[in-house]
Short mmCIF file of C-alpha atoms in Angstrom, two decimals:
data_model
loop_
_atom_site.label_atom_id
_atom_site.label_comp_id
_atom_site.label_asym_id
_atom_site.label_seq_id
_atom_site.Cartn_x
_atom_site.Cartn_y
_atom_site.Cartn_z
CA UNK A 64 -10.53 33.00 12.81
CA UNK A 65 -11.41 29.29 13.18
CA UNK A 66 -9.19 25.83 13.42
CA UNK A 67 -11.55 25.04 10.59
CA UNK A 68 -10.90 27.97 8.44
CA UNK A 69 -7.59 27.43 8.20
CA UNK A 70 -7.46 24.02 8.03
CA UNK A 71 -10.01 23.84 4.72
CA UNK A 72 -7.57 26.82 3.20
CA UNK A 73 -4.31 24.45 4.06
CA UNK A 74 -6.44 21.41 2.17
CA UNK A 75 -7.41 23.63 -0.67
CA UNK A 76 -3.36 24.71 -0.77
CA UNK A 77 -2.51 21.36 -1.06
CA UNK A 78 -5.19 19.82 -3.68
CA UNK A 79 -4.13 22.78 -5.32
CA UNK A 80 -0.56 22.22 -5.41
CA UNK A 81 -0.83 18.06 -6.10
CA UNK A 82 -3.51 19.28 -9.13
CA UNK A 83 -0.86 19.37 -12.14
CA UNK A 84 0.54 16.39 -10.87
CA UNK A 85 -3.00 14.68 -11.13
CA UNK A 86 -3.72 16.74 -14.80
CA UNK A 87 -0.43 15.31 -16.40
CA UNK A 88 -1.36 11.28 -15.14
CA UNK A 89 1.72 10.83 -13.45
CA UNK A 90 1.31 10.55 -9.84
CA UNK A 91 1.28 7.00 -9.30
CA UNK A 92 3.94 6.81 -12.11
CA UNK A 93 6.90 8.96 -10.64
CA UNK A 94 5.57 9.80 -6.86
CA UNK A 95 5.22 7.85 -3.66
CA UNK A 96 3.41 10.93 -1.81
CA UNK A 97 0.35 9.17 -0.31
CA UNK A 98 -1.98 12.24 -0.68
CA UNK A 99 -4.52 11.03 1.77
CA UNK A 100 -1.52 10.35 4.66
CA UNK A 101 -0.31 13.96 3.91
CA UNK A 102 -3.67 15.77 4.50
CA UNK A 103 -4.26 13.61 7.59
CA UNK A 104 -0.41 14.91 8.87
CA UNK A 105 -1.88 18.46 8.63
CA UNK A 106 -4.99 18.24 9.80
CA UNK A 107 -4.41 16.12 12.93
CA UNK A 108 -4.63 16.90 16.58
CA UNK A 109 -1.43 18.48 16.91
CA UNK A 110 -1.75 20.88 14.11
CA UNK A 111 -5.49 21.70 15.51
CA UNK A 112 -3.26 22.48 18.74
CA UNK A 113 -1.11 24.71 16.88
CA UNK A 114 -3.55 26.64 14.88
CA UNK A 115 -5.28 27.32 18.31
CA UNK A 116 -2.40 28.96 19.73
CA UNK A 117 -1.60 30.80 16.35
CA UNK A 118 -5.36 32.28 16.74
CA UNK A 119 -4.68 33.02 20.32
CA UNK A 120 -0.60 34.61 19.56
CA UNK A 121 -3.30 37.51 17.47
CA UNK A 122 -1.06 36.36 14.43
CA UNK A 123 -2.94 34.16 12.76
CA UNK A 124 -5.71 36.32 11.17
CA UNK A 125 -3.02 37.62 8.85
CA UNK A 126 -1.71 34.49 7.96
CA UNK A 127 -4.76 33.12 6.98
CA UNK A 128 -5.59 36.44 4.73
CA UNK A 129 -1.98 36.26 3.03
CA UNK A 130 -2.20 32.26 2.20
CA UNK A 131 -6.49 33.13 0.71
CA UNK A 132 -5.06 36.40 -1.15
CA UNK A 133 -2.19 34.15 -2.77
CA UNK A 134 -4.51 30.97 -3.34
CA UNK A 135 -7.22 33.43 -5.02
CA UNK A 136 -4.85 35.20 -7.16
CA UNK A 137 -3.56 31.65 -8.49
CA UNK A 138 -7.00 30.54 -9.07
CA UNK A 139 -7.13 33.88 -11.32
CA UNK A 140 -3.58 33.81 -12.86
CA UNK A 141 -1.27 30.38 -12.98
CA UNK A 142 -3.50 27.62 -12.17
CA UNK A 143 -5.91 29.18 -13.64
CA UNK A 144 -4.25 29.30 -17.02
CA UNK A 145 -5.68 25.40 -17.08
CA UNK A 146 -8.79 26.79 -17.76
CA UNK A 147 -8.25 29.24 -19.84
CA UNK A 148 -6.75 32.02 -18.58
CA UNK A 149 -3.47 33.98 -19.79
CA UNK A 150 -0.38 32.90 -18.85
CA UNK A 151 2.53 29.82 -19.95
CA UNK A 152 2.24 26.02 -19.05
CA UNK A 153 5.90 25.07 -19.20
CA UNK A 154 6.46 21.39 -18.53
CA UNK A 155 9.48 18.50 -18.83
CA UNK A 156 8.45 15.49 -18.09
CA UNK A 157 11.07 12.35 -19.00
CA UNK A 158 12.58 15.08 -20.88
CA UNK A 159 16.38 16.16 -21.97
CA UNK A 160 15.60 19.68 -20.46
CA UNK A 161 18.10 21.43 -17.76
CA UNK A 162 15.66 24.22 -17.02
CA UNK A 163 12.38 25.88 -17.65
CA UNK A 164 12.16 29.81 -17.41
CA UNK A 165 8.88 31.84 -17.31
CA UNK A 166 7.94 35.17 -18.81
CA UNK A 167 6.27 38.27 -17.26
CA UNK A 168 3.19 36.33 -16.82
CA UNK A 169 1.89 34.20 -14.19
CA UNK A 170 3.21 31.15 -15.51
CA UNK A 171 3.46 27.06 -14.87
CA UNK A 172 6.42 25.55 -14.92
CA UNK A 173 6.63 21.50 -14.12
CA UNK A 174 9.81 19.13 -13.55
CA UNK A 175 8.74 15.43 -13.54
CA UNK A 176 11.82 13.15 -13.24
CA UNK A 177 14.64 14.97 -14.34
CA UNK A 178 17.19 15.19 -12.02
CA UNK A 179 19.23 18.52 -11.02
CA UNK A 180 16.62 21.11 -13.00
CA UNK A 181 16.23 24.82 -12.47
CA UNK A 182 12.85 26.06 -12.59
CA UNK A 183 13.21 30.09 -13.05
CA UNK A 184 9.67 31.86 -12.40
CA UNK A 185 10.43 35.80 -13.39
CA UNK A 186 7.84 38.32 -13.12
CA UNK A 187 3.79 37.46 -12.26
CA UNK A 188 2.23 35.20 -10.02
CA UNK A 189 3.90 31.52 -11.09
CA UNK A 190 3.23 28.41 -10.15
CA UNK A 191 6.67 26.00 -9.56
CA UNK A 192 6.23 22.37 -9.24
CA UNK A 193 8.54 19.59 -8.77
CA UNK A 194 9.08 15.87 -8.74
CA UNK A 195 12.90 15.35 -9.33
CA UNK A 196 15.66 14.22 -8.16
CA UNK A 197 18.85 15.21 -7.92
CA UNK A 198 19.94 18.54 -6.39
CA UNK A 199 17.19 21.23 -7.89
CA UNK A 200 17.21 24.91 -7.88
CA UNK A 201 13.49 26.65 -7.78
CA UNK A 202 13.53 30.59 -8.04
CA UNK A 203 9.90 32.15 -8.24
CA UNK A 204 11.28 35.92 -8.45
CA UNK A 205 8.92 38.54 -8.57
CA UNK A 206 4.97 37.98 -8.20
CA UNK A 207 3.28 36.26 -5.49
CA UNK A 208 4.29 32.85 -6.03
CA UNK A 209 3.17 29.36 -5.04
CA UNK A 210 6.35 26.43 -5.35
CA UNK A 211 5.66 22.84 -4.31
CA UNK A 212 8.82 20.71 -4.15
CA UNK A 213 8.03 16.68 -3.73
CA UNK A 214 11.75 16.02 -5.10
CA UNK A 215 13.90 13.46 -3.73
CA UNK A 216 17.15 15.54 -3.31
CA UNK A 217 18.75 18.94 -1.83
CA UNK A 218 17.00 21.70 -3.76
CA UNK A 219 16.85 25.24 -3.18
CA UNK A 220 13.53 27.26 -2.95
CA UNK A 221 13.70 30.92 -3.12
CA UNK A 222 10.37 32.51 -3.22
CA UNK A 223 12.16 36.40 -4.21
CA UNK A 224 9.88 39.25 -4.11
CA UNK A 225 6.43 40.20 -2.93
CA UNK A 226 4.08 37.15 -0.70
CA UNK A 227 4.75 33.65 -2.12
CA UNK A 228 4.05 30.10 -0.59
CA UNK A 229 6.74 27.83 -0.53
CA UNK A 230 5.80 24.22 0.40
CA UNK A 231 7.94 21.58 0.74
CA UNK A 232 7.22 17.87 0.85
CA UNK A 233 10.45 16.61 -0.65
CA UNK A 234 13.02 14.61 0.95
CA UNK A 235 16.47 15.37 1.14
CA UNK A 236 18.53 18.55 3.15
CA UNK A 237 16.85 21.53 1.17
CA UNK A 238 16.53 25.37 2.01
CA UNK A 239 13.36 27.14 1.86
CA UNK A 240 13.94 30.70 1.68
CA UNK A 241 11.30 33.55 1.22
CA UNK A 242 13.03 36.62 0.29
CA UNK A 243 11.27 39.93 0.56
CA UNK A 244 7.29 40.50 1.19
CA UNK A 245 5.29 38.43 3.73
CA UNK A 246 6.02 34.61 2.97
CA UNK A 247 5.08 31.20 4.07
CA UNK A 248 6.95 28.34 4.24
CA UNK A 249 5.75 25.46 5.12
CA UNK A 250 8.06 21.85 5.58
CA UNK A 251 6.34 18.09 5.95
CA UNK A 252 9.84 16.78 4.36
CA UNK A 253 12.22 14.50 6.30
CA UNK A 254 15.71 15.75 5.83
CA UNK A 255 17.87 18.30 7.10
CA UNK A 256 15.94 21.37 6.27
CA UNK A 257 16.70 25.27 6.36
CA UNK A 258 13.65 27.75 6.21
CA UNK A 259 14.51 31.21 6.16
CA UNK A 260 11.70 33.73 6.25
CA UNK A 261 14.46 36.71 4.94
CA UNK A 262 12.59 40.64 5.00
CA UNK A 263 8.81 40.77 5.78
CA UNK A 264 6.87 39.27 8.45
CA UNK A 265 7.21 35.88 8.22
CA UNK A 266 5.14 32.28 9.12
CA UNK A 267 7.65 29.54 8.86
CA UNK A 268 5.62 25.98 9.88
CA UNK A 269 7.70 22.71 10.04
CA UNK A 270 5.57 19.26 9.94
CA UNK A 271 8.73 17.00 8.77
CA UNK A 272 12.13 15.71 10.87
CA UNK A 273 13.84 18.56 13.21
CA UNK A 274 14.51 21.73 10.90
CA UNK A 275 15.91 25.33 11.49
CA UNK A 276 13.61 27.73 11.19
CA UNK A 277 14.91 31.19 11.13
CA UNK A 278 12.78 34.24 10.71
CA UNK A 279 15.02 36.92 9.68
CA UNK A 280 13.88 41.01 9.84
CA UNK A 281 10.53 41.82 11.01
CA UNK A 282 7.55 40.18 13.60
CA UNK A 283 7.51 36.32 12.55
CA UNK A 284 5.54 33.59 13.52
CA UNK A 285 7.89 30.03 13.70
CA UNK A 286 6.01 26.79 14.48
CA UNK A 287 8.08 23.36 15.50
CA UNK A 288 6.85 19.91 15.12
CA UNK A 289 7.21 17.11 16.99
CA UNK A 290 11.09 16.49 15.72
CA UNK A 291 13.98 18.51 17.82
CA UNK A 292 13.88 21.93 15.88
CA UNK A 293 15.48 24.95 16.24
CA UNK A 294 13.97 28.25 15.93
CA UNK A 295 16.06 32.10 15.45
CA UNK A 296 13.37 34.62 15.80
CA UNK A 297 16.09 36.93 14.22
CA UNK A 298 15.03 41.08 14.38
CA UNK A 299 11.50 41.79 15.37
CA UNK A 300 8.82 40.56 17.51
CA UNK A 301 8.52 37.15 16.77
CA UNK A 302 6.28 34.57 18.20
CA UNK A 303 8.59 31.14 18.64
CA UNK A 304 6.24 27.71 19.42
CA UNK A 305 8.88 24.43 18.92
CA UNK A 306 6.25 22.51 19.49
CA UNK A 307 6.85 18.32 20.80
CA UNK A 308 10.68 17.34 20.87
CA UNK A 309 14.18 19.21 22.44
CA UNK A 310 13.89 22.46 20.74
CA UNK A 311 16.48 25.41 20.67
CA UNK A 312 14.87 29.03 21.17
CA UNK A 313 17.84 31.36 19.87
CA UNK A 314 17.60 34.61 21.24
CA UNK A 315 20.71 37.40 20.65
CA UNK A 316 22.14 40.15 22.83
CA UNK A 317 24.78 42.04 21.94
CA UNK A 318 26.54 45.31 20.56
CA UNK A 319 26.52 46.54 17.21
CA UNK A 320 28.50 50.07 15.97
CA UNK A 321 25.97 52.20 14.54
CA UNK A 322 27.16 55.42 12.24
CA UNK A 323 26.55 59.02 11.57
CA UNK A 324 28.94 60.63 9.23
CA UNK A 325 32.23 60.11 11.06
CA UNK A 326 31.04 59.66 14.45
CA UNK A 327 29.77 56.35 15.83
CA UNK A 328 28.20 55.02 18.80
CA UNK A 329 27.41 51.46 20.78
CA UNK A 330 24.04 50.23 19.98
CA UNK A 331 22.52 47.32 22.69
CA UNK A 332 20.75 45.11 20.09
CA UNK A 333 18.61 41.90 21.69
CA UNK A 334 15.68 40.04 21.13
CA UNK A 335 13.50 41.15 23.65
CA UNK A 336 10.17 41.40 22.00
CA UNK A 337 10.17 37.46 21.30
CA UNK A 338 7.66 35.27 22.89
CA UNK A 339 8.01 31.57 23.81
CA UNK A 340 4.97 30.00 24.01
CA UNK A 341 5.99 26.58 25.01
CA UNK A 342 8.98 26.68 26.11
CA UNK A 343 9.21 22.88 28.71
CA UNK A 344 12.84 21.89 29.94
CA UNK A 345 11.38 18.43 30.95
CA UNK A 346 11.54 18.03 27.19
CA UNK A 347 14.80 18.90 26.72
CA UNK A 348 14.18 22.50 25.38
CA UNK A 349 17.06 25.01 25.42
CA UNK A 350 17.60 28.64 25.37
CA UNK A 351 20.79 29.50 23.14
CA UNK A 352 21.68 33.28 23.94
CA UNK A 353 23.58 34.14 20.93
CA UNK A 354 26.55 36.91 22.00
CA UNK A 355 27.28 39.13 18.98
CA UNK A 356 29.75 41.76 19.54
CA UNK A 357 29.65 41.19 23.07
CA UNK A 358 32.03 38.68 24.82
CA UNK A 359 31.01 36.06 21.87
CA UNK A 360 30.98 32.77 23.53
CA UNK A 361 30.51 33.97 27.35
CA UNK A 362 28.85 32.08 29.80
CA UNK A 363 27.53 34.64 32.54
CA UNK A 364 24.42 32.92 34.15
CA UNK A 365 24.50 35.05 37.18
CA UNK A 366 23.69 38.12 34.85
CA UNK A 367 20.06 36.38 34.41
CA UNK A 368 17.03 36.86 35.85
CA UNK A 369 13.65 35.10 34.98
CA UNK A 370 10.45 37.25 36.33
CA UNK A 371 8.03 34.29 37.17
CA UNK A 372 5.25 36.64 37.79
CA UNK A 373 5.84 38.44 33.70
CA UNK A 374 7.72 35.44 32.26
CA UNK A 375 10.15 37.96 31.20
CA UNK A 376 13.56 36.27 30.87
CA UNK A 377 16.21 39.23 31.02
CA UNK A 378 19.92 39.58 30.99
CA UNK A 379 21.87 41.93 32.74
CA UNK A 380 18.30 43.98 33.51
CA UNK A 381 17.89 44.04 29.05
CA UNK A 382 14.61 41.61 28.81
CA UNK A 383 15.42 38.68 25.78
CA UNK A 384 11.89 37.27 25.71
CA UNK A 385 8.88 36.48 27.36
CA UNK A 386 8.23 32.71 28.03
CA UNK A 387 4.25 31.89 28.32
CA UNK A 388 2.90 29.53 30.61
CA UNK A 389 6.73 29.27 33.00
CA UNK A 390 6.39 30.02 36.18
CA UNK A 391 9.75 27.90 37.47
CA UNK A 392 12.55 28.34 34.88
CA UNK A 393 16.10 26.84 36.01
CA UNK A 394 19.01 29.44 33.99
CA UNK A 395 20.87 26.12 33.41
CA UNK A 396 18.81 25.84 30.75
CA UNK A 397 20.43 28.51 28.97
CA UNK A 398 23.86 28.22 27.17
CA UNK A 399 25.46 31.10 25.30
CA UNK A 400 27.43 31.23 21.94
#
């Protein structure tokens, strides 16, 4: 994989995404996006910086096959509807309209300028797209969807089941959340925002202001920006950059019951298969050991030990992660919840 591989996909994800808006006429009309200012934010130094280390974290390759396979089935399915394949274009522009809900299809649905609008995808590979206002609810469901949000308020973006894109530009606090299959979210909004990668493995990217970024079940990759974000690698092996700015790495350690029939047993469950790759307390970085079932809210930094020859940062002898690149690592820098 090259930086310029996956930059050119990222370019043709976003033409693609900003191409209704361009068919319909109404982009210097109802949107202040400055297209140009958006492709230089992603292609810039710092994301060539990040892509390298996504090609050197081994993860990358896949990401870069899941957003072609996606972009390729949309040129086949939704989009491509525009020119002439199967399929629904379902649009409200300066309408009366609430909502728009697709079919079994790969379908298009548009909101221009109508404020607090559901856009409902169903079954297929659909294309959401939206320019309002107001506090918006966009649900893909099945298929392998693609949802662009450029609204102006705190909307909801659920990408349900199977691989879908979810790509945020809007302003405003709004969750991104992928559901099942192997999703990718991707945030250049300012705003409050929530990504949540849910069951699959995950890439969750964030360009815009701080943001949470939490990966949920499986091996995820989570990428910070230059804001204060804060990453949750959740279950799996997840690969955790923050990026510029005072990030949070949230690891967990604790106990859990686990069952069989009517007996039970204590089950250690941690985060131990995480990897920091940037982890820089001169920057104000934190680790946030989250407690679970175990002494919630404990502060026990005697119980840690950091392996400067491994990078392995363990608590009482159970490893939590492995931060790249530290050789010195101060345990004040950890607090526990």
């Amino acid at each position: 994989m090259t930086t310029d591989t996956f930059t050119t996909t990222i370019e043709d994800l976003v033409s693609d995404s900003l191409a209704a808006d361009d068919l319909f006429d109404v982009y210097n009309s109802f949107s202040n996006l400055d297209g140009e200012g958006l492709l230089n934010e992603l292609l810039g130094s710092d994301l060539d910086t990040i892509l390298a280390s996504l090609e050197q974290a081994g993860i990358g390759d896949q990401a870069i096959t899941d957003v072609t396979n996606v972009v390729s089935d949309f040129a086949n399915t939704a989009l491509g509807y525009l020119f002439g394949t199967t399929g629904e274009i379902l649009t409200n522009i300066n309408g009366d309209l609430t909502s728009l809900t697709g079919g079994s299809e790969g379908d298009v649905l548009i909101n221009i300028d109508q404020d607090n609008f559901t856009l409902q995808g169903n079954g297929g590979n659909d294309f959401l797209f939206n320019i309002g206002s107001g506090n918006n609810s966009l649900q893909a469901g099945d298929g392998d969807d693609l949802i662009t949000n450029l609204g102006t308020g705190n909307s909801t973006i659920v990408g349900g089941n199977d691989n879908d894109i979810l790509f945020n530009v809007g302003t405003g606090d709004n969750l991104l959340q992928g559901g099942n299959g192997d999703d990718i979210l991707i945030n250049i909004g300012n705003g409050n925002n929530l990504l949540e990668g849910g069951n699959g493995d995950d890439t969750l990217i964030n360009f815009g202001s701080g943001a949470t970024l939490n990966g949920g079940d499986n091996s995820d990759v989570l990428v910070g920006g230059d804001s204060s974000d804060v990453l949750v690698g959740g279950n799996g092996d997840d690969w955790l950059t923050g990026g510029a700015g005072a990030d949070t790495f949230e690891l967990s350690f604790g106990l859990d019951l686990s069952f069989s029939g009517l007996n039970y047993s204590l089950v250690w469950t941690n985060s131990g298969g995480d990897i920091i790759t940037d982890f820089n307390a001169s920057e104000g970085d934190i680790i946030e050991i989250d407690m679970t079932g175990f002494l919630h809210g404990i502060s026990i930094h005697s119980e840690l030990n950091f392996d400067s020859g491994t990078g392995e940062l363990s608590f009482n002898g159970t490893q939590l992660a492995t931060l790249e690149g530290v050789t010195n690592f101060d345990v004040s820098s950890v607090v526990f919840s």
